[in-house]
C-alpha cells in the first residue's frame, strides 16, 4: 500500500478481510484527504466546513454574514462565499471519487469568527489618538456595538450548530448549495461524487425537519434543476447531545445516517468542558482514580456508552436502512473501537494518521467477538 511500509500494508490487508467496521477519516483539506486514502480510509466521516473559512478573504466575508442585520444582507455575502468554498469541495470530492464524503454544516459559536469587543475598543482608542477620519471611527463603533450584541453568556451552549441553521436558513441554504453545485459539476465531468450532508448539535427531530425543508431540500431542488442532474445525496445528523440519543426513535425516521460526536457527547454527559477538563481537574481525577481513564480519549462506557447503545438500538428499530458511524476522537481509539464494534456501528472515523490503528483495532474486535 502506498504510504505504508509493505509488511505493515500486508498486515493491514489481513485486518481488512476480518473487520466488520468500516474505517473513514476526518479530513478538511485535500492534503488530509490524500493522506487518509494512503492510509486506507474508505471515505470521509467528517469534513468540518468551518475550517474552509480560515483564508483571510473568506473570513472577511463570513464576518460580514455574521454581522449582517437582516437576511437580505446575509445573502449578499453568502453568495460569493459559497462560490469560493465550492472550489474546495470540488477538489475534496474529486480526490475521494467513488467514496462517501460527509460534509458537516457550520457548527461553532459564531463569535469564534469575530474580533473580541475589547480588541475593537483598543482599535477605536488608537484611531482616536491618530486623529483618524470620523467615518473610520464610526464604522469601528458600529462594529463594536454589533459584536457586543452578538456576545453570549455561554457560547458553546448558545447560538451555534443547527440553531444557526434554524434562525438563519439562508446560511444552511447557501452552504448546501456550494456542496451540491460542486457535486453536480463533477458529475457533469464524468466523476462520481458521493456526498452526505450532516447537521450538527441536533437535540430535536423538528430541527432536522425544519432545516431540511427550509434550506437543504430547496438547495437540492435548485441545483438539480439548474444543472439538469440527479444528485443522490444522503442527509444525516450528528448525535452529540443527550437528548438526540434519548429521542433517537423520532430522529432515525428523518435521516439517512447518524454519526456520534462523542467529543461533545462526552462533554454533555459529564457536564464538564472539553476545553478545560484536561488542563484543570482531569489529571487529578485520574491520579486519584475517580475516573479510570480520560473520557475524551477512551470512551466512557458506563455513561456515554450507555447512551450510544440505547441510541443505536432505537435507530435500527426505527430505520433499518440507517447508516451509523462515529466521528468523535474515540473513533481512532482501540479500546473504544472494541465497544463500538460490539454495539454494532457501521464505521468509525478518525484522524488520517489513526486510520491504520483503527483498521487493526476493528479486526481485533471482530476476532474477539467471534471467539465468544
Ligand atoms: C464531536 O463533537 O465529537 C465532533 C466530532 O464534533 P467537533 O469535535 O467538531 O465538535
Ligand atoms: Mg461536536
Short mmCIF file of C-alpha atoms and ligand atoms in Angstrom, two decimals:
data_model
loop_
_atom_site.label_atom_id
_atom_site.label_comp_id
_atom_site.label_asym_id
_atom_site.label_seq_id
_atom_site.Cartn_x
_atom_site.Cartn_y
_atom_site.Cartn_z
CA UNK A 1 0.00 0.00 0.00
CA UNK A 2 1.28 3.45 -0.90
CA UNK A 3 2.45 5.47 2.10
CA UNK A 4 2.83 2.42 4.33
CA UNK A 5 5.78 0.02 4.55
CA UNK A 6 4.95 -3.19 2.64
CA UNK A 7 4.95 -5.53 5.69
CA UNK A 8 2.52 -3.30 7.53
CA UNK A 9 0.43 -3.00 4.39
CA UNK A 10 0.08 -6.76 4.32
CA UNK A 11 -0.96 -7.00 7.97
CA UNK A 12 -3.48 -4.26 7.36
CA UNK A 13 -4.98 -6.05 4.40
CA UNK A 14 -5.46 -9.17 6.58
CA UNK A 15 -7.13 -6.92 9.11
CA UNK A 16 -9.41 -5.59 6.38
CA UNK A 17 -10.55 -9.07 5.47
CA UNK A 18 -11.59 -9.71 9.07
CA UNK A 19 -13.07 -6.47 10.31
CA UNK A 20 -16.77 -5.66 10.17
CA UNK A 21 -16.44 -1.95 10.94
CA UNK A 22 -15.78 0.43 8.09
CA UNK A 23 -12.97 2.94 8.60
CA UNK A 24 -13.20 6.53 7.41
CA UNK A 25 -11.17 9.62 8.20
CA UNK A 26 -11.89 13.10 9.45
CA UNK A 27 -10.41 15.49 6.88
CA UNK A 28 -10.99 19.11 5.95
CA UNK A 29 -8.29 19.81 3.38
CA UNK A 30 -7.01 17.97 0.27
CA UNK A 31 -3.67 17.02 1.90
CA UNK A 32 -5.53 15.26 4.74
CA UNK A 33 -7.86 13.53 2.29
CA UNK A 34 -4.88 12.27 0.30
CA UNK A 35 -3.15 11.05 3.44
CA UNK A 36 -6.35 9.37 4.58
CA UNK A 37 -6.58 7.49 1.28
CA UNK A 38 -2.96 6.36 1.53
CA UNK A 39 -3.68 5.01 5.00
CA UNK A 40 -6.67 3.09 3.70
CA UNK A 41 -9.65 5.26 4.64
CA UNK A 42 -12.85 4.21 2.90
CA UNK A 43 -14.37 7.66 2.94
CA UNK A 44 -14.51 10.91 4.90
CA UNK A 45 -16.58 10.65 8.05
CA UNK A 46 -16.34 14.33 8.91
CA UNK A 47 -15.40 17.38 6.92
CA UNK A 48 -15.78 20.38 9.21
CA UNK A 49 -16.96 23.13 6.87
CA UNK A 50 -15.84 25.92 9.21
CA UNK A 51 -12.21 25.02 8.57
CA UNK A 52 -12.70 26.28 4.98
CA UNK A 53 -13.19 29.81 6.24
CA UNK A 54 -9.68 30.32 7.53
CA UNK A 55 -8.35 32.19 4.47
CA UNK A 56 -8.46 35.98 5.09
CA UNK A 57 -10.74 36.82 2.17
CA UNK A 58 -13.26 34.20 3.23
CA UNK A 59 -13.09 35.11 6.90
CA UNK A 60 -13.84 38.68 5.95
CA UNK A 61 -16.96 37.60 4.04
CA UNK A 62 -18.04 35.25 6.81
CA UNK A 63 -17.73 38.09 9.31
CA UNK A 64 -20.00 40.20 7.14
CA UNK A 65 -22.52 37.37 7.01
CA UNK A 66 -22.47 37.05 10.79
CA UNK A 67 -22.64 40.79 11.40
CA UNK A 68 -25.45 41.35 8.87
CA UNK A 69 -28.62 42.78 10.33
CA UNK A 70 -31.11 41.02 8.06
CA UNK A 71 -31.41 38.06 5.75
CA UNK A 72 -31.09 40.10 2.55
CA UNK A 73 -27.74 41.44 3.71
CA UNK A 74 -26.59 37.98 4.79
CA UNK A 75 -27.42 36.59 1.34
CA UNK A 76 -25.37 39.33 -0.34
CA UNK A 77 -22.23 37.98 1.33
CA UNK A 78 -23.21 34.30 1.41
CA UNK A 79 -23.35 34.12 -2.39
CA UNK A 80 -19.69 34.95 -3.08
CA UNK A 81 -18.61 32.94 -0.03
CA UNK A 82 -20.44 29.85 -1.32
CA UNK A 83 -18.78 30.30 -4.70
CA UNK A 84 -15.31 30.27 -3.05
CA UNK A 85 -15.81 27.16 -0.96
CA UNK A 86 -17.43 25.32 -3.86
CA UNK A 87 -13.98 25.05 -5.43
CA UNK A 88 -12.62 23.37 -2.28
CA UNK A 89 -15.48 20.88 -2.25
CA UNK A 90 -14.81 20.03 -5.87
CA UNK A 91 -11.20 19.30 -5.02
CA UNK A 92 -12.12 17.16 -1.99
CA UNK A 93 -14.86 15.21 -3.78
CA UNK A 94 -12.58 14.60 -6.76
CA UNK A 95 -9.84 13.18 -4.51
CA UNK A 96 -12.42 10.96 -2.79
CA UNK A 97 -14.19 10.00 -6.02
CA UNK A 98 -16.48 6.95 -5.58
CA UNK A 99 -16.13 7.18 -1.81
CA UNK A 100 -18.53 8.83 0.63
CA UNK A 101 -17.74 12.28 1.99
CA UNK A 102 -19.75 13.60 4.92
CA UNK A 103 -19.78 17.39 4.96
CA UNK A 104 -20.99 18.95 8.18
CA UNK A 105 -22.81 22.27 8.01
CA UNK A 106 -21.39 25.11 10.10
CA UNK A 107 -21.15 24.27 13.79
CA UNK A 108 -19.06 26.55 16.07
CA UNK A 109 -20.38 29.52 18.02
CA UNK A 110 -20.31 32.48 15.64
CA UNK A 111 -18.25 34.72 17.92
CA UNK A 112 -15.24 32.49 17.15
CA UNK A 113 -15.05 34.23 13.78
CA UNK A 114 -15.35 37.77 15.15
CA UNK A 115 -12.89 40.13 16.83
CA UNK A 116 -13.30 40.48 20.59
CA UNK A 117 -15.08 43.64 21.85
CA UNK A 118 -12.01 44.65 23.89
CA UNK A 119 -9.84 44.42 20.74
CA UNK A 120 -12.21 46.76 18.90
CA UNK A 121 -12.22 49.21 21.83
CA UNK A 122 -8.42 49.29 21.69
CA UNK A 123 -8.52 49.93 17.95
CA UNK A 124 -11.00 52.77 18.41
CA UNK A 125 -8.75 54.28 21.04
CA UNK A 126 -5.73 54.04 18.76
CA UNK A 127 -7.66 55.55 15.84
CA UNK A 128 -8.67 58.47 18.01
CA UNK A 129 -5.07 59.00 19.14
CA UNK A 130 -4.05 59.11 15.48
CA UNK A 131 -6.83 61.57 14.63
CA UNK A 132 -8.26 59.12 12.11
CA UNK A 133 -11.21 60.31 9.96
CA UNK A 134 -14.54 60.32 11.79
CA UNK A 135 -16.22 57.86 9.37
CA UNK A 136 -13.50 55.27 10.01
CA UNK A 137 -14.07 55.61 13.74
CA UNK A 138 -17.85 55.50 13.29
CA UNK A 139 -17.54 52.22 11.41
CA UNK A 140 -15.49 50.70 14.22
CA UNK A 141 -18.02 51.92 16.73
CA UNK A 142 -20.78 50.21 14.74
CA UNK A 143 -18.68 47.03 14.72
CA UNK A 144 -18.22 47.26 18.48
CA UNK A 145 -21.97 47.59 19.05
CA UNK A 146 -22.79 44.74 16.70
CA UNK A 147 -20.17 42.40 18.19
CA UNK A 148 -21.40 43.28 21.70
CA UNK A 149 -24.96 42.40 20.73
CA UNK A 150 -23.75 39.05 19.44
CA UNK A 151 -21.90 38.19 22.68
CA UNK A 152 -23.33 35.23 24.53
CA UNK A 153 -23.10 34.20 28.19
CA UNK A 154 -22.31 30.61 27.24
CA UNK A 155 -21.46 30.41 23.53
CA UNK A 156 -20.83 26.64 23.48
CA UNK A 157 -24.45 26.18 24.53
CA UNK A 158 -25.71 29.14 22.57
CA UNK A 159 -26.42 30.24 19.01
CA UNK A 160 -24.46 27.59 17.14
CA UNK A 161 -24.83 24.43 15.07
CA UNK A 162 -28.33 23.68 13.84
CA UNK A 163 -29.65 26.61 15.88
CA UNK A 164 -27.96 28.91 13.35
CA UNK A 165 -29.49 26.88 10.53
CA UNK A 166 -32.93 27.29 12.05
CA UNK A 167 -32.70 31.02 12.75
CA UNK A 168 -30.84 31.84 9.51
CA UNK A 169 -31.98 29.17 7.00
CA UNK A 170 -30.26 31.11 4.21
CA UNK A 171 -26.95 30.25 5.88
CA UNK A 172 -27.53 26.50 5.53
CA UNK A 173 -29.13 27.01 2.12
CA UNK A 174 -26.02 28.61 0.60
CA UNK A 175 -23.61 26.20 2.27
CA UNK A 176 -25.68 23.30 0.92
CA UNK A 177 -25.74 24.97 -2.49
CA UNK A 178 -21.93 25.15 -2.55
CA UNK A 179 -21.64 21.45 -1.65
CA UNK A 180 -24.26 20.35 -4.16
CA UNK A 181 -23.01 22.51 -7.03
CA UNK A 182 -19.55 21.02 -6.56
CA UNK A 183 -21.08 17.54 -6.81
CA UNK A 184 -23.20 18.50 -9.85
CA UNK A 185 -20.18 19.92 -11.68
CA UNK A 186 -18.15 16.77 -11.04
CA UNK A 187 -20.99 14.57 -12.29
CA UNK A 188 -21.01 16.63 -15.48
CA UNK A 189 -17.28 15.94 -15.77
CA UNK A 190 -17.99 12.21 -15.57
CA UNK A 191 -16.98 11.72 -11.93
CA UNK A 192 -18.90 10.00 -9.16
CA UNK A 193 -19.01 12.13 -6.00
CA UNK A 194 -20.84 10.51 -3.07
CA UNK A 195 -21.99 13.35 -0.87
CA UNK A 196 -23.61 13.24 2.54
CA UNK A 197 -24.74 16.40 4.34
CA UNK A 198 -24.66 16.37 8.14
CA UNK A 199 -26.43 18.66 10.61
CA UNK A 200 -24.62 19.43 13.90
CA UNK A 201 -25.82 19.86 17.53
CA UNK A 202 -29.30 18.50 16.95
CA UNK A 203 -31.43 17.89 20.04
CA UNK A 204 -34.89 17.53 18.49
CA UNK A 205 -36.21 15.93 15.31
CA UNK A 206 -38.06 19.13 14.45
CA UNK A 207 -34.74 20.94 13.99
CA UNK A 208 -33.87 18.40 11.30
CA UNK A 209 -37.27 18.69 9.64
CA UNK A 210 -37.01 22.48 9.70
CA UNK A 211 -33.59 22.86 8.10
CA UNK A 212 -34.34 20.13 5.58
CA UNK A 213 -37.49 21.93 4.50
CA UNK A 214 -36.16 25.48 4.64
CA UNK A 215 -32.59 25.02 3.45
CA UNK A 216 -31.20 21.65 2.35
CA UNK A 217 -34.06 20.36 0.16
CA UNK A 218 -34.67 23.69 -1.60
CA UNK A 219 -30.92 23.88 -2.33
CA UNK A 220 -31.04 20.33 -3.71
CA UNK A 221 -34.02 21.08 -5.93
CA UNK A 222 -32.48 24.31 -7.22
CA UNK A 223 -29.11 22.74 -8.03
CA UNK A 224 -30.63 19.68 -9.69
CA UNK A 225 -32.81 21.91 -11.84
CA UNK A 226 -30.07 24.34 -12.80
CA UNK A 227 -27.54 21.62 -13.67
CA UNK A 228 -30.02 19.09 -15.05
CA UNK A 229 -28.53 16.28 -12.94
CA UNK A 230 -29.89 13.95 -10.28
CA UNK A 231 -27.98 14.09 -7.00
CA UNK A 232 -28.39 11.10 -4.73
CA UNK A 233 -27.33 12.70 -1.53
CA UNK A 234 -27.84 11.46 1.99
CA UNK A 235 -28.90 13.76 4.81
CA UNK A 236 -27.95 12.92 8.36
CA UNK A 237 -27.23 14.26 11.78
CA UNK A 238 -24.54 14.37 14.40
CA UNK A 239 -25.56 12.70 17.66
CA UNK A 240 -23.78 14.77 20.25
CA UNK A 241 -26.48 15.87 22.66
CA UNK A 242 -28.01 13.65 25.31
CA UNK A 243 -31.47 14.46 24.00
CA UNK A 244 -30.59 13.33 20.48
CA UNK A 245 -29.72 9.91 21.95
CA UNK A 246 -32.89 9.73 24.02
CA UNK A 247 -35.19 10.74 21.15
CA UNK A 248 -33.50 8.61 18.50
CA UNK A 249 -36.78 6.80 17.78
CA UNK A 250 -38.03 10.04 16.20
CA UNK A 251 -34.74 11.27 14.76
CA UNK A 252 -33.89 8.00 12.98
CA UNK A 253 -37.00 8.22 10.84
CA UNK A 254 -35.96 11.61 9.49
CA UNK A 255 -32.35 10.83 8.42
CA UNK A 256 -30.30 8.51 6.22
CA UNK A 257 -27.39 8.38 8.65
CA UNK A 258 -26.26 9.37 12.13
CA UNK A 259 -22.75 9.98 13.42
CA UNK A 260 -21.87 10.09 17.10
CA UNK A 261 -19.98 13.22 18.05
CA UNK A 262 -18.51 11.74 21.16
CA UNK A 263 -16.35 14.79 21.91
CA UNK A 264 -19.44 16.86 22.60
CA UNK A 265 -21.50 13.92 23.83
CA UNK A 266 -18.86 13.21 26.49
CA UNK A 267 -18.82 16.86 27.49
CA UNK A 268 -22.63 16.94 27.68
CA UNK A 269 -22.91 13.69 29.62
CA UNK A 270 -20.32 14.61 32.26
CA UNK A 271 -21.31 18.25 32.13
CA UNK A 272 -17.69 19.30 32.08
CA UNK A 273 -15.95 21.36 29.48
CA UNK A 274 -13.76 19.54 26.99
CA UNK A 275 -11.58 22.64 26.75
CA UNK A 276 -10.94 22.95 30.48
CA UNK A 277 -11.08 19.43 31.89
CA UNK A 278 -7.72 18.27 30.61
CA UNK A 279 -5.59 21.05 32.00
CA UNK A 280 -7.56 21.71 35.17
CA UNK A 281 -9.04 18.86 37.19
CA UNK A 282 -8.84 15.79 34.98
CA UNK A 283 -5.21 14.80 35.73
CA UNK A 284 -6.06 14.88 39.44
CA UNK A 285 -9.18 12.80 38.85
CA UNK A 286 -7.04 10.20 37.10
CA UNK A 287 -4.38 10.23 39.78
CA UNK A 288 -7.00 9.76 42.49
CA UNK A 289 -8.74 7.09 40.42
CA UNK A 290 -12.03 8.95 40.47
CA UNK A 291 -12.17 8.17 36.76
CA UNK A 292 -10.39 5.15 35.21
CA UNK A 293 -9.31 6.99 32.06
CA UNK A 294 -9.58 10.32 30.28
CA UNK A 295 -13.13 10.12 28.89
CA UNK A 296 -12.20 12.41 25.99
CA UNK A 297 -9.67 9.79 24.84
CA UNK A 298 -11.22 6.48 25.88
CA UNK A 299 -14.95 6.22 25.52
CA UNK A 300 -16.74 6.23 28.87
CA UNK A 301 -18.67 3.00 28.52
CA UNK A 302 -20.61 3.35 31.78
CA UNK A 303 -22.28 6.62 30.81
CA UNK A 304 -21.68 7.81 27.24
CA UNK A 305 -21.55 4.19 26.05
CA UNK A 306 -25.00 3.52 27.51
CA UNK A 307 -26.40 6.46 25.60
CA UNK A 308 -24.78 5.20 22.40
CA UNK A 309 -26.11 1.69 22.92
CA UNK A 310 -29.62 2.98 23.51
CA UNK A 311 -29.47 5.31 20.50
CA UNK A 312 -28.13 2.60 18.16
CA UNK A 313 -30.91 0.22 19.23
CA UNK A 314 -33.62 2.84 18.69
CA UNK A 315 -32.07 3.93 15.38
CA UNK A 316 -32.02 0.40 13.96
CA UNK A 317 -35.55 -0.32 15.17
CA UNK A 318 -36.96 2.79 13.59
CA UNK A 319 -34.93 2.91 10.37
CA UNK A 320 -33.49 -0.43 9.24
CA UNK A 321 -31.53 1.26 6.44
CA UNK A 322 -29.84 3.84 8.65
CA UNK A 323 -26.05 4.14 8.45
CA UNK A 324 -24.35 4.63 11.84
CA UNK A 325 -20.87 5.95 12.48
CA UNK A 326 -18.78 7.95 14.90
CA UNK A 327 -16.62 10.98 14.16
CA UNK A 328 -15.51 11.98 17.66
CA UNK A 329 -11.87 11.35 18.66
CA UNK A 330 -12.85 7.97 20.13
CA UNK A 331 -13.27 6.64 16.58
CA UNK A 332 -9.48 6.22 16.48
CA UNK A 333 -9.02 4.71 19.94
CA UNK A 334 -8.62 0.89 20.06
CA UNK A 335 -10.43 0.33 23.39
CA UNK A 336 -13.35 2.46 22.21
CA UNK A 337 -13.39 0.68 18.83
CA UNK A 338 -13.87 -2.63 20.65
CA UNK A 339 -17.04 -1.23 22.23
CA UNK A 340 -18.27 0.40 19.02
CA UNK A 341 -17.94 -2.90 17.19
CA UNK A 342 -19.98 -4.62 19.91
CA UNK A 343 -22.84 -2.12 19.78
CA UNK A 344 -22.98 -2.56 16.01
CA UNK A 345 -21.81 0.65 14.37
CA UNK A 346 -21.23 0.56 10.61
CA UNK A 347 -17.99 2.51 10.65
CA UNK A 348 -15.60 4.62 12.69
CA UNK A 349 -13.97 7.83 11.50
CA UNK A 350 -10.64 9.02 12.86
CA UNK A 351 -7.80 11.43 12.09
CA UNK A 352 -5.97 10.24 8.96
CA UNK A 353 -2.88 9.06 10.85
CA UNK A 354 -5.07 6.93 13.13
CA UNK A 355 -6.70 5.07 10.24
CA UNK A 356 -4.20 2.15 10.25
CA UNK A 357 -4.63 1.65 14.00
CA UNK A 358 -8.39 1.78 13.58
CA UNK A 359 -8.24 -0.89 10.87
CA UNK A 360 -6.23 -3.17 13.16
CA UNK A 361 -8.40 -2.50 16.20
CA UNK A 362 -11.56 -3.18 14.20
CA UNK A 363 -10.15 -6.54 13.10
CA UNK A 364 -9.17 -7.38 16.65
CA UNK A 365 -12.68 -6.53 17.83
CA UNK A 366 -14.17 -8.82 15.18
CA UNK A 367 -11.82 -11.67 16.17
CA UNK A 368 -12.59 -11.26 19.87
CA UNK A 369 -16.32 -11.35 19.36
CA UNK A 370 -16.01 -14.48 17.16
CA UNK A 371 -14.25 -16.33 19.95
CA UNK A 372 -17.11 -15.83 22.38
C1 LIG B 1 -17.75 15.81 18.28
O1 LIG B 1 -18.37 16.61 18.99
O2 LIG B 1 -17.42 14.68 18.66
C2 LIG B 1 -17.35 16.19 16.92
C3 LIG B 1 -16.82 15.31 16.09
O3 LIG B 1 -17.51 17.49 16.54
P1 LIG B 1 -16.49 18.65 16.96
O4 LIG B 1 -15.28 17.99 17.53
O5 LIG B 1 -16.23 19.44 15.74
O6 LIG B 1 -17.31 19.39 17.97
MG1 LIG B 2 -19.22 18.40 18.13
#
